[in-house]
Amino acid sequence: MKVRSMNCTRIRLLYYSTASPSTFHFNQRLLLLKNASGATKLDDALQLFDEMLQRQPPPPIIQFNQLITLIVKMKHYSTALSLYNNIKLMGIPTDLYAINISINCHCRLNQVAYGFALLATIFKQGHPHDLATYNTLLHGLVIADRVFEAVELFKKLLRDKLCDPDQVMYGTVINGLCKVGHTRKALELLNFMEAGSCKPCVEQYNAVIDSLCKDKMVDHALELFTNMTKKGVVADVITYNSLIHGLCNFGREMEAVKMLRDMEDEGVSPTAETFNILVNAFCKQGSVKDAVLAVQEMVRRGLHPCVITYSALIDGYCLRGEMNEAEKVIDRMMERDIVPDIVTYNSLINGYCKKKQIAKATRLFQEILAKGLIPNAITYSSLLQGLFESGKPAAARELFNDMQEKGEAPTVLTYGILFHGMCKNSQCSDALALFRSLGSDEMKNGVGLYTILIDGCRRCGKPNLAMDLFDELLSKGLKPDARTYSVMIRVYCEEGLLVKAKELVRNMEENGCLPNSFTYNVIVRELLKKNECQEAEVFLEEMINRGFMPDHATFENLLPRIPNVGKASRLRTIIQKLTNGS
DNA sequence: GTAGGGTTAG
């Protein structure tokens, strides 16, 4: 029995290998390659390709397509294209599949134009209009950040009835629109699908729901989620994770937790991501206790905390200034062989800097370098701020130079910290010179940087420079924010230009920028300093009516100006109202 | 088992 079955196998092997040797070898070897992993995979595929190319007669194009598809999946797009070139050089005719695979490769290499050139080839060779071709090109435009051209092509295809769009085509365009933040258009297209014959599935809903959440339109996202469910489309873990994330970003942690219960009721199991979202939200919100409970819950369910989970906890403790607890977490994660990354270290460095433990922060920075981790703009920014705040402006400048030498691009935040620190150390001219040397429009037109420099010039006793900067900002057509106005109000006050200061408070409101607590505190405090008590009262009442409280510095100026007991005083009435309220 | 998309966590 045993012998007979072995014989059968041998006979079958023999039969296949004589009848169609190339097919047999090819299919086996392709299967081996598909399941293979490791460094030689590409070389093995190329080896097989060479053998195929040398075979007479050549194998069918379908086999070449199969092999090259494998190479494309490994992301070796240029290699794939050169293989097709070899095929053509050997005079082996290609087919529509081969062209579509080539178009995809060009698109992935950011050569959409070559893709469109191949579309012309398709027409010349008389192939029919093909959905896969168009979908590949649409996707190519999307990954090249040319979403609007993708939308135009999509419209043209529909208008000229060149093809009947399918779920892939709609999905590609919807994803593209979401990617560039045109969520409304994506939603419109989704609604268009719902009305037509090609109904959207959960992936298309997910794209729009996630995009709405990122646009802080969580309630719209929840609405869409409800509509989707009503239409019988079943939400998956990605739908729920997006919604939970959106709710958390909006400070709606309780609803997020309820959503977690809902998803379980619906039979969708939360993943580690789900818990990481919650852990992170709890930490950012200040309740590390809840975060720890969430981690325990995820472990209880057999889900594994990862570097993101531990980093969130560390960040939570650092934000609360509980550095000992943060250190304990880092020990615990190391024990579990989870390697802290730059984000983890950034939290710790930031924590130490905020606690003025600059030595520890610097030591940690050295450790990062020794470990071969690359500090990013956040690392440098935190440490810069720490150095300035610890009264080490020279070390800060050195670090900034170091950052530039290492090729780490400073962000607006970095420059803000740097300018602020320099101005605090009477170096506003240097800061200004550096600002003038900035190349990017984002930096040159950053209202935040202008505000820091205006305040810096004021601090350095150069009010005229401050006023020039404010004029420059306005003439550039930039929109000052409440901070900018407040800082300028302070400049005017300090220069005794009280009329201009008061004007600016009214001006900013007209320009759609409501004065905030800082603005009112500045104007009230400065007016009191100049003994303009009646004017100060007007703004004081206004600020209280708008729900803002005088800060410590304002109170210090306020209290000495309240007349003795018995004398009628509006100021005292205001203060009494305040103190009774609290 | 020849081609096209699919996104959630710091």
PDB file of C-alpha atoms in Angstrom, chain A residues 312-566:
ATOM      1  CA  ALA A 312       2.340  57.723  27.803  1.00  0.00           C
ATOM      2  CA  LEU A 313       2.627  56.821  31.493  1.00  0.00           C
ATOM      3  CA  ILE A 314       6.056  58.411  31.714  1.00  0.00           C
ATOM      4  CA  ASP A 315       4.765  61.548  30.038  1.00  0.00           C
ATOM      5  CA  GLY A 316       1.832  61.596  32.443  1.00  0.00           C
ATOM      6  CA  TYR A 317       4.112  61.485  35.478  1.00  0.00           C
ATOM      7  CA  CYS A 318       6.518  64.023  33.957  1.00  0.00           C
ATOM      8  CA  LEU A 319       3.672  66.460  33.315  1.00  0.00           C
ATOM      9  CA  ARG A 320       2.785  66.205  36.987  1.00  0.00           C
ATOM     10  CA  GLY A 321       6.427  66.671  37.926  1.00  0.00           C
ATOM     11  CA  GLU A 322       6.516  63.221  39.541  1.00  0.00           C
ATOM     12  CA  MET A 323       9.907  62.304  38.176  1.00  0.00           C
ATOM     13  CA  ASN A 324      10.469  59.448  40.642  1.00  0.00           C
ATOM     14  CA  GLU A 325       7.383  57.691  39.352  1.00  0.00           C
ATOM     15  CA  ALA A 326       8.472  58.324  35.775  1.00  0.00           C
ATOM     16  CA  GLU A 327      11.849  56.746  36.536  1.00  0.00           C
ATOM     17  CA  LYS A 328      10.126  53.706  38.032  1.00  0.00           C
ATOM     18  CA  VAL A 329       8.156  53.222  34.817  1.00  0.00           C
ATOM     19  CA  ILE A 330      11.266  53.396  32.680  1.00  0.00           C
ATOM     20  CA  ASP A 331      12.890  50.738  34.892  1.00  0.00           C
ATOM     21  CA  ARG A 332       9.816  48.558  34.571  1.00  0.00           C
ATOM     22  CA  MET A 333       9.744  48.813  30.785  1.00  0.00           C
ATOM     23  CA  MET A 334      13.451  47.989  30.527  1.00  0.00           C
ATOM     24  CA  GLU A 335      12.877  44.915  32.697  1.00  0.00           C
ATOM     25  CA  ARG A 336      10.349  43.813  30.103  1.00  0.00           C
ATOM     26  CA  ASP A 337      12.807  44.399  27.271  1.00  0.00           C
ATOM     27  CA  ILE A 338      10.816  47.265  25.859  1.00  0.00           C
ATOM     28  CA  VAL A 339      13.283  49.809  24.543  1.00  0.00           C
ATOM     29  CA  PRO A 340      12.534  53.451  25.293  1.00  0.00           C
ATOM     30  CA  ASP A 341      12.608  55.589  22.171  1.00  0.00           C
ATOM     31  CA  ILE A 342      13.201  59.279  21.556  1.00  0.00           C
ATOM     32  CA  VAL A 343       9.601  60.167  22.481  1.00  0.00           C
ATOM     33  CA  THR A 344      10.066  58.475  25.859  1.00  0.00           C
ATOM     34  CA  TYR A 345      13.265  60.419  26.488  1.00  0.00           C
ATOM     35  CA  ASN A 346      11.724  63.680  25.313  1.00  0.00           C
ATOM     36  CA  SER A 347       9.109  63.419  28.072  1.00  0.00           C
ATOM     37  CA  LEU A 348      11.794  62.825  30.685  1.00  0.00           C
ATOM     38  CA  ILE A 349      14.019  65.647  29.437  1.00  0.00           C
ATOM     39  CA  ASN A 350      11.059  67.975  29.402  1.00  0.00           C
ATOM     40  CA  GLY A 351      10.109  66.856  32.905  1.00  0.00           C
ATOM     41  CA  TYR A 352      13.589  67.449  34.306  1.00  0.00           C
ATOM     42  CA  CYS A 353      13.827  70.841  32.595  1.00  0.00           C
ATOM     43  CA  LYS A 354      10.476  71.939  34.006  1.00  0.00           C
ATOM     44  CA  LYS A 355      11.705  70.965  37.462  1.00  0.00           C
ATOM     45  CA  LYS A 356      14.913  72.921  36.845  1.00  0.00           C
ATOM     46  CA  GLN A 357      16.933  69.718  37.147  1.00  0.00           C
ATOM     47  CA  ILE A 358      19.033  70.723  34.177  1.00  0.00           C
ATOM     48  CA  ALA A 359      21.960  68.483  35.122  1.00  0.00           C
ATOM     49  CA  LYS A 360      19.754  65.399  34.938  1.00  0.00           C
ATOM     50  CA  ALA A 361      18.278  66.571  31.643  1.00  0.00           C
ATOM     51  CA  THR A 362      21.715  67.122  30.144  1.00  0.00           C
ATOM     52  CA  ARG A 363      22.962  63.761  31.368  1.00  0.00           C
ATOM     53  CA  LEU A 364      19.958  62.070  29.779  1.00  0.00           C
ATOM     54  CA  PHE A 365      20.675  63.890  26.531  1.00  0.00           C
ATOM     55  CA  GLN A 366      24.217  62.498  26.556  1.00  0.00           C
ATOM     56  CA  GLU A 367      22.803  59.034  27.226  1.00  0.00           C
ATOM     57  CA  ILE A 368      20.552  59.343  24.196  1.00  0.00           C
ATOM     58  CA  LEU A 369      23.511  60.221  21.995  1.00  0.00           C
ATOM     59  CA  ALA A 370      25.551  57.357  23.442  1.00  0.00           C
ATOM     60  CA  LYS A 371      22.731  54.939  22.644  1.00  0.00           C
ATOM     61  CA  GLY A 372      22.769  56.112  19.054  1.00  0.00           C
ATOM     62  CA  LEU A 373      19.276  57.601  19.225  1.00  0.00           C
ATOM     63  CA  ILE A 374      18.809  60.724  17.140  1.00  0.00           C
ATOM     64  CA  PRO A 375      17.469  63.678  19.147  1.00  0.00           C
ATOM     65  CA  ASN A 376      14.692  65.483  17.293  1.00  0.00           C
ATOM     66  CA  ALA A 377      13.492  69.098  17.300  1.00  0.00           C
ATOM     67  CA  ILE A 378      11.389  68.394  20.399  1.00  0.00           C
ATOM     68  CA  THR A 379      14.425  67.073  22.307  1.00  0.00           C
ATOM     69  CA  TYR A 380      16.465  70.145  21.416  1.00  0.00           C
ATOM     70  CA  SER A 381      13.595  72.540  22.110  1.00  0.00           C
ATOM     71  CA  SER A 382      12.958  71.135  25.594  1.00  0.00           C
ATOM     72  CA  LEU A 383      16.607  71.221  26.490  1.00  0.00           C
ATOM     73  CA  LEU A 384      17.048  74.744  25.063  1.00  0.00           C
ATOM     74  CA  GLN A 385      14.217  75.995  27.231  1.00  0.00           C
ATOM     75  CA  GLY A 386      15.655  74.220  30.224  1.00  0.00           C
ATOM     76  CA  LEU A 387      19.077  75.789  29.696  1.00  0.00           C
ATOM     77  CA  PHE A 388      17.647  79.294  29.303  1.00  0.00           C
ATOM     78  CA  GLU A 389      15.449  78.893  32.365  1.00  0.00           C
ATOM     79  CA  SER A 390      18.401  77.672  34.385  1.00  0.00           C
ATOM     80  CA  GLY A 391      20.297  80.815  33.467  1.00  0.00           C
ATOM     81  CA  LYS A 392      22.646  79.198  30.949  1.00  0.00           C
ATOM     82  CA  PRO A 393      22.098  81.214  27.771  1.00  0.00           C
ATOM     83  CA  ALA A 394      25.585  80.460  26.449  1.00  0.00           C
ATOM     84  CA  ALA A 395      25.060  76.707  26.757  1.00  0.00           C
ATOM     85  CA  ALA A 396      21.695  77.158  25.063  1.00  0.00           C
ATOM     86  CA  ARG A 397      23.260  78.918  22.087  1.00  0.00           C
ATOM     87  CA  GLU A 398      25.860  76.202  21.861  1.00  0.00           C
ATOM     88  CA  LEU A 399      23.161  73.547  21.812  1.00  0.00           C
ATOM     89  CA  PHE A 400      21.297  75.418  19.084  1.00  0.00           C
ATOM     90  CA  ASN A 401      24.444  75.538  16.941  1.00  0.00           C
ATOM     91  CA  ASP A 402      24.934  71.850  17.623  1.00  0.00           C
ATOM     92  CA  MET A 403      21.399  71.174  16.445  1.00  0.00           C
ATOM     93  CA  GLN A 404      21.991  73.025  13.191  1.00  0.00           C
ATOM     94  CA  GLU A 405      25.299  71.266  12.618  1.00  0.00           C
ATOM     95  CA  LYS A 406      23.569  67.922  13.053  1.00  0.00           C
ATOM     96  CA  GLY A 407      21.050  68.981  10.429  1.00  0.00           C
ATOM     97  CA  GLU A 408      18.013  68.823  12.706  1.00  0.00           C
ATOM     98  CA  ALA A 409      15.687  71.527  11.411  1.00  0.00           C
ATOM     99  CA  PRO A 410      14.488  73.895  14.147  1.00  0.00           C
ATOM    100  CA  THR A 411      10.732  74.345  14.250  1.00  0.00           C
ATOM    101  CA  VAL A 412       8.744  77.482  14.984  1.00  0.00           C
ATOM    102  CA  LEU A 413       8.665  76.261  18.578  1.00  0.00           C
ATOM    103  CA  THR A 414      12.464  76.010  18.691  1.00  0.00           C
ATOM    104  CA  TYR A 415      12.892  79.539  17.364  1.00  0.00           C
ATOM    105  CA  GLY A 416      10.258  80.800  19.782  1.00  0.00           C
ATOM    106  CA  ILE A 417      12.143  79.351  22.738  1.00  0.00           C
ATOM    107  CA  LEU A 418      15.437  80.641  21.369  1.00  0.00           C
ATOM    108  CA  PHE A 419      14.210  84.205  20.719  1.00  0.00           C
ATOM    109  CA  HIS A 420      12.439  84.361  24.048  1.00  0.00           C
ATOM    110  CA  GLY A 421      15.534  83.161  25.844  1.00  0.00           C
ATOM    111  CA  MET A 422      17.819  85.546  24.000  1.00  0.00           C
ATOM    112  CA  CYS A 423      15.572  88.550  24.630  1.00  0.00           C
ATOM    113  CA  LYS A 424      15.381  87.675  28.310  1.00  0.00           C
ATOM    114  CA  ASN A 425      19.171  87.895  28.293  1.00  0.00           C
ATOM    115  CA  SER A 426      19.217  91.341  26.676  1.00  0.00           C
ATOM    116  CA  GLN A 427      20.063  89.947  23.246  1.00  0.00           C
ATOM    117  CA  CYS A 428      17.050  91.188  21.315  1.00  0.00           C
ATOM    118  CA  SER A 429      19.226  92.604  18.518  1.00  0.00           C
ATOM    119  CA  ASP A 430      20.823  89.179  17.991  1.00  0.00           C
ATOM    120  CA  ALA A 431      17.432  87.526  18.088  1.00  0.00           C
ATOM    121  CA  LEU A 432      16.101  90.007  15.548  1.00  0.00           C
ATOM    122  CA  ALA A 433      19.100  89.451  13.281  1.00  0.00           C
ATOM    123  CA  LEU A 434      18.536  85.703  13.451  1.00  0.00           C
ATOM    124  CA  PHE A 435      14.856  86.199  12.680  1.00  0.00           C
ATOM    125  CA  ARG A 436      15.783  88.247   9.595  1.00  0.00           C
ATOM    126  CA  SER A 437      17.997  85.441   8.371  1.00  0.00           C
ATOM    127  CA  LEU A 438      15.183  82.884   8.391  1.00  0.00           C
ATOM    128  CA  GLY A 439      14.287  81.577   4.984  1.00  0.00           C
ATOM    129  CA  SER A 440      10.930  79.882   5.198  1.00  0.00           C
ATOM    130  CA  ASP A 441       7.690  81.843   4.939  1.00  0.00           C
ATOM    131  CA  GLU A 442       6.252  79.795   7.771  1.00  0.00           C
ATOM    132  CA  MET A 443       8.919  81.241  10.059  1.00  0.00           C
ATOM    133  CA  LYS A 444       8.991  84.758   8.616  1.00  0.00           C
ATOM    134  CA  ASN A 445       5.226  85.066   8.844  1.00  0.00           C
ATOM    135  CA  GLY A 446       4.694  83.356  12.157  1.00  0.00           C
ATOM    136  CA  VAL A 447       2.574  85.623  14.351  1.00  0.00           C
ATOM    137  CA  GLY A 448       3.866  83.719  17.375  1.00  0.00           C
ATOM    138  CA  LEU A 449       7.478  84.627  16.597  1.00  0.00           C
ATOM    139  CA  TYR A 450       6.535  88.277  16.033  1.00  0.00           C
ATOM    140  CA  THR A 451       4.793  88.329  19.394  1.00  0.00           C
ATOM    141  CA  ILE A 452       7.828  86.887  21.167  1.00  0.00           C
ATOM    142  CA  LEU A 453      10.113  89.410  19.469  1.00  0.00           C
ATOM    143  CA  ILE A 454       7.800  92.369  20.181  1.00  0.00           C
ATOM    144  CA  ASP A 455       7.698  91.399  23.844  1.00  0.00           C
ATOM    145  CA  GLY A 456      11.429  90.755  23.751  1.00  0.00           C
ATOM    146  CA  CYS A 457      12.209  94.207  22.411  1.00  0.00           C
ATOM    147  CA  ARG A 458       9.941  95.710  25.055  1.00  0.00           C
ATOM    148  CA  ARG A 459      11.774  93.743  27.710  1.00  0.00           C
ATOM    149  CA  CYS A 460      15.120  94.942  26.353  1.00  0.00           C
ATOM    150  CA  GLY A 461      13.987  98.545  26.542  1.00  0.00           C
ATOM    151  CA  LYS A 462      13.528  98.991  22.800  1.00  0.00           C
ATOM    152  CA  PRO A 463       9.868  99.982  22.518  1.00  0.00           C
ATOM    153  CA  ASN A 464      10.411 101.584  19.122  1.00  0.00           C
ATOM    154  CA  LEU A 465      11.669  98.314  17.685  1.00  0.00           C
ATOM    155  CA  ALA A 466       8.612  96.625  19.197  1.00  0.00           C
ATOM    156  CA  MET A 467       6.261  99.123  17.548  1.00  0.00           C
ATOM    157  CA  ASP A 468       8.079  98.764  14.209  1.00  0.00           C
ATOM    158  CA  LEU A 469       7.643  95.002  14.375  1.00  0.00           C
ATOM    159  CA  PHE A 470       3.933  95.381  15.094  1.00  0.00           C
ATOM    160  CA  ASP A 471       3.520  97.724  12.108  1.00  0.00           C
ATOM    161  CA  GLU A 472       5.489  95.305   9.946  1.00  0.00           C
ATOM    162  CA  LEU A 473       3.236  92.444  10.979  1.00  0.00           C
ATOM    163  CA  LEU A 474       0.113  94.436  10.126  1.00  0.00           C
ATOM    164  CA  SER A 475       1.505  95.632   6.799  1.00  0.00           C
ATOM    165  CA  LYS A 476       2.264  92.015   5.893  1.00  0.00           C
ATOM    166  CA  GLY A 477      -1.430  91.347   6.367  1.00  0.00           C
ATOM    167  CA  LEU A 478      -0.796  88.913   9.221  1.00  0.00           C
ATOM    168  CA  LYS A 479      -3.474  88.577  11.850  1.00  0.00           C
ATOM    169  CA  PRO A 480      -2.288  89.387  15.380  1.00  0.00           C
ATOM    170  CA  ASP A 481      -3.758  87.151  18.071  1.00  0.00           C
ATOM    171  CA  ALA A 482      -4.781  88.017  21.629  1.00  0.00           C
ATOM    172  CA  ARG A 483      -1.203  87.580  22.824  1.00  0.00           C
ATOM    173  CA  THR A 484       0.178  89.940  20.197  1.00  0.00           C
ATOM    174  CA  TYR A 485      -2.372  92.625  21.047  1.00  0.00           C
ATOM    175  CA  SER A 486      -1.806  92.167  24.768  1.00  0.00           C
ATOM    176  CA  VAL A 487       1.935  92.531  24.395  1.00  0.00           C
ATOM    177  CA  MET A 488       1.492  95.678  22.278  1.00  0.00           C
ATOM    178  CA  ILE A 489      -0.954  97.105  24.819  1.00  0.00           C
ATOM    179  CA  ARG A 490       1.742  96.636  27.394  1.00  0.00           C
ATOM    180  CA  VAL A 491       4.283  98.417  25.185  1.00  0.00           C
ATOM    181  CA  TYR A 492       1.955 101.406  24.763  1.00  0.00           C
ATOM    182  CA  CYS A 493       1.176 101.496  28.492  1.00  0.00           C
ATOM    183  CA  GLU A 494       4.833 101.433  29.477  1.00  0.00           C
ATOM    184  CA  GLU A 495       5.510 104.277  27.074  1.00  0.00           C
ATOM    185  CA  GLY A 496       2.671 106.288  28.615  1.00  0.00           C
ATOM    186  CA  LEU A 497       0.622 106.015  25.418  1.00  0.00           C
ATOM    187  CA  LEU A 498      -2.531 105.120  27.349  1.00  0.00           C
ATOM    188  CA  VAL A 499      -4.892 106.375  24.667  1.00  0.00           C
ATOM    189  CA  LYS A 500      -3.275 104.099  22.102  1.00  0.00           C
ATOM    190  CA  ALA A 501      -3.378 101.214  24.567  1.00  0.00           C
ATOM    191  CA  LYS A 502      -7.094 101.678  25.230  1.00  0.00           C
ATOM    192  CA  GLU A 503      -7.726 102.079  21.515  1.00  0.00           C
ATOM    193  CA  LEU A 504      -5.989  98.776  20.847  1.00  0.00           C
ATOM    194  CA  VAL A 505      -8.225  96.921  23.321  1.00  0.00           C
ATOM    195  CA  ARG A 506     -11.243  98.146  21.385  1.00  0.00           C
ATOM    196  CA  ASN A 507      -9.511  97.571  18.065  1.00  0.00           C
ATOM    197  CA  MET A 508      -8.716  93.958  18.691  1.00  0.00           C
ATOM    198  CA  GLU A 509     -12.322  93.186  19.474  1.00  0.00           C
ATOM    199  CA  GLU A 510     -13.423  94.865  16.244  1.00  0.00           C
ATOM    200  CA  ASN A 511     -10.905  92.684  14.423  1.00  0.00           C
ATOM    201  CA  GLY A 512     -12.592  89.613  15.807  1.00  0.00           C
ATOM    202  CA  CYS A 513     -10.009  88.925  18.483  1.00  0.00           C
ATOM    203  CA  LEU A 514     -11.594  88.922  21.927  1.00  0.00           C
ATOM    204  CA  PRO A 515      -9.433  90.215  24.782  1.00  0.00           C
ATOM    205  CA  ASN A 516      -8.564  87.357  27.137  1.00  0.00           C
ATOM    206  CA  SER A 517      -7.521  87.150  30.759  1.00  0.00           C
ATOM    207  CA  PHE A 518      -3.957  88.150  29.913  1.00  0.00           C
ATOM    208  CA  THR A 519      -5.109  91.226  27.935  1.00  0.00           C
ATOM    209  CA  TYR A 520      -7.324  92.498  30.741  1.00  0.00           C
ATOM    210  CA  ASN A 521      -4.707  91.870  33.381  1.00  0.00           C
ATOM    211  CA  VAL A 522      -2.174  93.828  31.350  1.00  0.00           C
ATOM    212  CA  ILE A 523      -4.388  96.843  30.730  1.00  0.00           C
ATOM    213  CA  VAL A 524      -5.821  96.985  34.272  1.00  0.00           C
ATOM    214  CA  ARG A 525      -2.426  96.563  35.895  1.00  0.00           C
ATOM    215  CA  GLU A 526      -0.743  99.152  33.704  1.00  0.00           C
ATOM    216  CA  LEU A 527      -3.576 101.662  34.136  1.00  0.00           C
ATOM    217  CA  LEU A 528      -3.396 101.228  37.905  1.00  0.00           C
ATOM    218  CA  LYS A 529       0.359 101.766  37.807  1.00  0.00           C
ATOM    219  CA  LYS A 530      -0.260 105.074  36.030  1.00  0.00           C
ATOM    220  CA  ASN A 531      -2.927 105.904  38.640  1.00  0.00           C
ATOM    221  CA  GLU A 532      -5.664 105.886  36.013  1.00  0.00           C
ATOM    222  CA  CYS A 533      -8.025 104.252  38.493  1.00  0.00           C
ATOM    223  CA  GLN A 534     -11.281 105.223  36.806  1.00  0.00           C
ATOM    224  CA  GLU A 535     -10.128 103.814  33.492  1.00  0.00           C
ATOM    225  CA  ALA A 536      -8.894 100.718  35.258  1.00  0.00           C
ATOM    226  CA  GLU A 537     -12.303 100.224  36.889  1.00  0.00           C
ATOM    227  CA  VAL A 538     -14.025 100.167  33.510  1.00  0.00           C
ATOM    228  CA  PHE A 539     -11.784  97.371  32.253  1.00  0.00           C
ATOM    229  CA  LEU A 540     -11.852  95.566  35.586  1.00  0.00           C
ATOM    230  CA  GLU A 541     -15.638  95.360  35.526  1.00  0.00           C
ATOM    231  CA  GLU A 542     -15.592  94.305  31.924  1.00  0.00           C
ATOM    232  CA  MET A 543     -13.097  91.531  32.578  1.00  0.00           C
ATOM    233  CA  ILE A 544     -15.049  90.214  35.548  1.00  0.00           C
ATOM    234  CA  ASN A 545     -18.271  90.282  33.581  1.00  0.00           C
ATOM    235  CA  ARG A 546     -16.530  88.197  30.962  1.00  0.00           C
ATOM    236  CA  GLY A 547     -15.493  85.685  33.579  1.00  0.00           C
ATOM    237  CA  PHE A 548     -11.801  86.592  33.944  1.00  0.00           C
ATOM    238  CA  MET A 549     -10.055  87.037  37.277  1.00  0.00           C
ATOM    239  CA  PRO A 550      -7.368  89.554  38.152  1.00  0.00           C
ATOM    240  CA  ASP A 551      -4.062  87.745  38.560  1.00  0.00           C
ATOM    241  CA  HIS A 552      -1.606  88.076  41.395  1.00  0.00           C
ATOM    242  CA  ALA A 553       0.286  91.029  39.863  1.00  0.00           C
ATOM    243  CA  THR A 554      -2.942  92.914  39.170  1.00  0.00           C
ATOM    244  CA  PHE A 555      -4.137  92.362  42.737  1.00  0.00           C
ATOM    245  CA  GLU A 556      -0.893  93.750  44.092  1.00  0.00           C
ATOM    246  CA  ASN A 557      -1.536  96.961  42.215  1.00  0.00           C
ATOM    247  CA  LEU A 558      -5.206  96.919  43.088  1.00  0.00           C
ATOM    248  CA  LEU A 559      -5.187  96.548  46.863  1.00  0.00           C
ATOM    249  CA  PRO A 560      -3.188  99.691  47.797  1.00  0.00           C
ATOM    250  CA  ARG A 561      -5.583 101.795  45.738  1.00  0.00           C
ATOM    251  CA  ILE A 562      -8.722 100.820  47.634  1.00  0.00           C
ATOM    252  CA  PRO A 563      -9.669 103.768  49.835  1.00  0.00           C
ATOM    253  CA  ASN A 564     -10.073 103.449  53.597  1.00  0.00           C
ATOM    254  CA  VAL A 565     -13.148 101.880  55.077  1.00  0.00           C
ATOM    255  CA  GLY A 566     -16.188 104.129  55.044  1.00  0.00           C
TER     256      GLY A 566
END
